[in-house]
XYZ file of N, CA and C in Angstrom:
279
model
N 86.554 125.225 132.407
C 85.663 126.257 132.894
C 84.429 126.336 132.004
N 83.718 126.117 132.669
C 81.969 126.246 131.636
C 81.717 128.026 131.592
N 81.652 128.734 130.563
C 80.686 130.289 130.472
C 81.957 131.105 130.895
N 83.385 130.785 130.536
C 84.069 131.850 130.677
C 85.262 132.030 129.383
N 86.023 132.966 129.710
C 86.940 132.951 128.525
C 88.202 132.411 129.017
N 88.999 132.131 128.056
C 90.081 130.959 128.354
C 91.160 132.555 128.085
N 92.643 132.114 128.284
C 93.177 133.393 127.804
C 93.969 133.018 126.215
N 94.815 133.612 125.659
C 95.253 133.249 124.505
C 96.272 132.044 124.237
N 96.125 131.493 123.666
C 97.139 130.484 123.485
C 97.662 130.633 122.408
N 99.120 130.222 122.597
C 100.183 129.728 121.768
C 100.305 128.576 121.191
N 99.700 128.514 119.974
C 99.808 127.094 118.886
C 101.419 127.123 118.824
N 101.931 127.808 118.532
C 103.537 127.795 118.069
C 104.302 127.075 119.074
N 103.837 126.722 120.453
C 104.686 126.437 121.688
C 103.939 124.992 121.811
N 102.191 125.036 121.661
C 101.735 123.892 122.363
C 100.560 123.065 121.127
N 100.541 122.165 121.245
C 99.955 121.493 119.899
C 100.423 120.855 119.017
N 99.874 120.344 118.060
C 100.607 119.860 116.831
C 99.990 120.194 115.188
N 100.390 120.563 114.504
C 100.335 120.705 112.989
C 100.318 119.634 112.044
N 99.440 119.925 111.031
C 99.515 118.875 109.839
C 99.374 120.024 108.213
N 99.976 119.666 107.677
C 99.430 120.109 106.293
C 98.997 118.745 105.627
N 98.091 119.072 104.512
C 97.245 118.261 103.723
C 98.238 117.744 101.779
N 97.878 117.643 101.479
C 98.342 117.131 100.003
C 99.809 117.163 100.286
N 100.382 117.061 98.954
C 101.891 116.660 98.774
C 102.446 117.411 99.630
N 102.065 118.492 100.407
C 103.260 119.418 101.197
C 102.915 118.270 102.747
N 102.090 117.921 103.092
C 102.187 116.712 103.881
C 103.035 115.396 103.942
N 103.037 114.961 102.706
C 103.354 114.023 102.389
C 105.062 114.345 102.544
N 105.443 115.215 101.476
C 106.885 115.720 101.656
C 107.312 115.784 102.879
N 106.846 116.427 103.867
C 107.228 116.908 105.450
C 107.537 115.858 106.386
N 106.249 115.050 105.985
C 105.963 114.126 106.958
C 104.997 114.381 108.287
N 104.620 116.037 108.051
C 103.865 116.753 108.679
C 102.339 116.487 108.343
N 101.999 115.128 108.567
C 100.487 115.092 107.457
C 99.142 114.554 108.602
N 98.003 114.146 108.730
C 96.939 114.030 109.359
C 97.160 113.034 110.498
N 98.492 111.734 109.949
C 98.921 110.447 110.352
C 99.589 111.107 111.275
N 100.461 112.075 110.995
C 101.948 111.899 111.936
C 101.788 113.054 112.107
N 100.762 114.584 112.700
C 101.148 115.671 112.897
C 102.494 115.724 113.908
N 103.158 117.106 113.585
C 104.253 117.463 114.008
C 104.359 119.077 114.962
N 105.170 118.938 116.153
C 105.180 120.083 116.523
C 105.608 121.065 115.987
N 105.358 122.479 116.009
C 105.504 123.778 115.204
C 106.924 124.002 114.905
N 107.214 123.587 115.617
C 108.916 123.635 115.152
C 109.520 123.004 114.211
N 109.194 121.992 114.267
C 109.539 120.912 113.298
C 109.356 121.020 112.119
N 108.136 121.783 111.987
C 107.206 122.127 110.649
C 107.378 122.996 109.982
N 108.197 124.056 110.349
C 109.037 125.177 110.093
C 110.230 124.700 109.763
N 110.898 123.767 110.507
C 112.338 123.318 110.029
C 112.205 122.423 108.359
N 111.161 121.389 108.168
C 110.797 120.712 107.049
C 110.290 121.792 105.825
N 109.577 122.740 106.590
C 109.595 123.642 105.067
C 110.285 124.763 104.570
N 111.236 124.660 105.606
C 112.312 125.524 105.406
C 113.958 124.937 104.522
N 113.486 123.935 103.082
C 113.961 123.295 102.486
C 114.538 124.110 101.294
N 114.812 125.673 101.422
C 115.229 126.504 99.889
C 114.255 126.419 98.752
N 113.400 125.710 98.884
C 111.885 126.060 97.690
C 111.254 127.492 98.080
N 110.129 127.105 97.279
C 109.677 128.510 97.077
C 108.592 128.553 98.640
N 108.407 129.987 99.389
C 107.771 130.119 100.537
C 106.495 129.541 100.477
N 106.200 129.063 102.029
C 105.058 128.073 101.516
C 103.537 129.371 101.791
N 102.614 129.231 101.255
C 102.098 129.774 101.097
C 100.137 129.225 102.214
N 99.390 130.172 102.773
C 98.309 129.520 103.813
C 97.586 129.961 102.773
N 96.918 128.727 102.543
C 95.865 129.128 101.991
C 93.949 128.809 102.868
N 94.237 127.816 103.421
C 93.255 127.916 104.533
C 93.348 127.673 105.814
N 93.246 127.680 106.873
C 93.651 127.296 108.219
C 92.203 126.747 109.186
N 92.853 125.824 109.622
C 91.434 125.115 110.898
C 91.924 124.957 112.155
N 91.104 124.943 113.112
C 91.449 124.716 114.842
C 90.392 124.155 115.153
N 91.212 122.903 115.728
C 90.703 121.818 116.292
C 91.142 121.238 117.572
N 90.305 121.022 118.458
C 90.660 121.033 120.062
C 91.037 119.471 120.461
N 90.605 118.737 119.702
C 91.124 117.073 120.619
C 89.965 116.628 120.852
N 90.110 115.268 121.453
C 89.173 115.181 121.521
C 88.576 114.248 123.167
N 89.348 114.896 123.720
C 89.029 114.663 125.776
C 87.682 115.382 126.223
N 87.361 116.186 126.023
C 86.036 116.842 126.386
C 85.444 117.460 125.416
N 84.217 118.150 125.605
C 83.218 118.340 124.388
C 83.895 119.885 124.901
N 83.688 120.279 123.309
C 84.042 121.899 124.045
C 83.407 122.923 122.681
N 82.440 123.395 123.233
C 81.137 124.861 122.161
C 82.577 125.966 122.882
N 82.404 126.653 121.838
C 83.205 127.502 121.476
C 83.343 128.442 120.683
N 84.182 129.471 120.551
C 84.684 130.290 119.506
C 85.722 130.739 119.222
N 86.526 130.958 117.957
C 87.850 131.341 118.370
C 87.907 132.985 117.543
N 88.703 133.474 118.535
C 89.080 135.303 117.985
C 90.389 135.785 118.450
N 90.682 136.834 117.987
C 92.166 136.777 117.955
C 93.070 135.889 117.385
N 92.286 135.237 115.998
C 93.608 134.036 115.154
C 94.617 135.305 114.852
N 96.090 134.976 115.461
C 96.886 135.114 114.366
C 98.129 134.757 113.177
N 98.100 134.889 112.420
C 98.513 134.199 111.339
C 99.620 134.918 110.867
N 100.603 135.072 111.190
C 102.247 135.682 110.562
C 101.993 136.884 111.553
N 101.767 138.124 110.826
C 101.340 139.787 111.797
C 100.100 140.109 111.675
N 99.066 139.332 111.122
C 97.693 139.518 111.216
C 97.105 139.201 112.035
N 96.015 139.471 112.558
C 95.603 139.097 113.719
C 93.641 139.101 113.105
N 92.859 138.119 113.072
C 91.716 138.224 112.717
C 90.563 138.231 113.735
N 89.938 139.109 113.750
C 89.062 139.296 114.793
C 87.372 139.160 114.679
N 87.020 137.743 115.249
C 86.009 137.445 114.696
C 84.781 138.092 115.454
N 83.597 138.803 114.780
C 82.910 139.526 115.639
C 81.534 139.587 114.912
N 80.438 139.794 114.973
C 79.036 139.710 114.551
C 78.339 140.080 113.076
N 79.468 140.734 113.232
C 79.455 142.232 111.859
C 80.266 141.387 111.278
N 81.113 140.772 110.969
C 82.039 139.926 110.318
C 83.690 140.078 111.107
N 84.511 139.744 109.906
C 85.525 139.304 110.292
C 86.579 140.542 110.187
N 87.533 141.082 111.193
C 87.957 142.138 111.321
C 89.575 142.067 111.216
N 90.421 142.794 110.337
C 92.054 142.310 110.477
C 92.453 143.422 110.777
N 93.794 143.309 111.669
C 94.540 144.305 112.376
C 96.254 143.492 112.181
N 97.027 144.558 111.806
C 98.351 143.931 111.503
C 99.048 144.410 113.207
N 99.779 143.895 113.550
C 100.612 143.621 114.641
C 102.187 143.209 114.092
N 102.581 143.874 115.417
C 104.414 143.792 114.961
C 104.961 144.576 113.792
């Protein structure tokens, strides 16, 4: 759809994940071999210590060109709401 809004999607159901440095490498969850969300949860769910976000990116593929924006990220019960004035958080659940 050109000039409209899409509705929310579920990364957790549809997509695939990578982490970067050794927590990649360990998983097998890395840039080479992303893994579905499930999977990625099961590999770091190894009794170490909780893994911790320290930055996050969204990236669409690459079948069509697509200008965009994304709002409503959410990340555990946060929910970030990106808006003109800046960036807005609201906890959920």
């Amino acid at each position: 759809m050109t000039n409209a809004w899409s509705g929310y999607l579920d990364a957790t159901t549809t997509g695939t994940w990578f982490l970067t440095g050794n927590a990649g490498t360990a998983t097998g969850c890395n840039l080479a071999t992303p893994c579905p969300f499930p999977q990625l949860k099961t590999a770091l769910n190894d009794g170490g210590a909780q893994p911790t976000i320290y930055t996050a990116a969204v990236g669409k593929g690459r079948d069509n060109m697509w200008i965009g924006a994304v709002d409503g990220l959410r990340i555990n019960r946060t929910i970030y709401d990106f808006e003109a004035s800046g960036v807005k958080t609201r906890r959920t659940g």
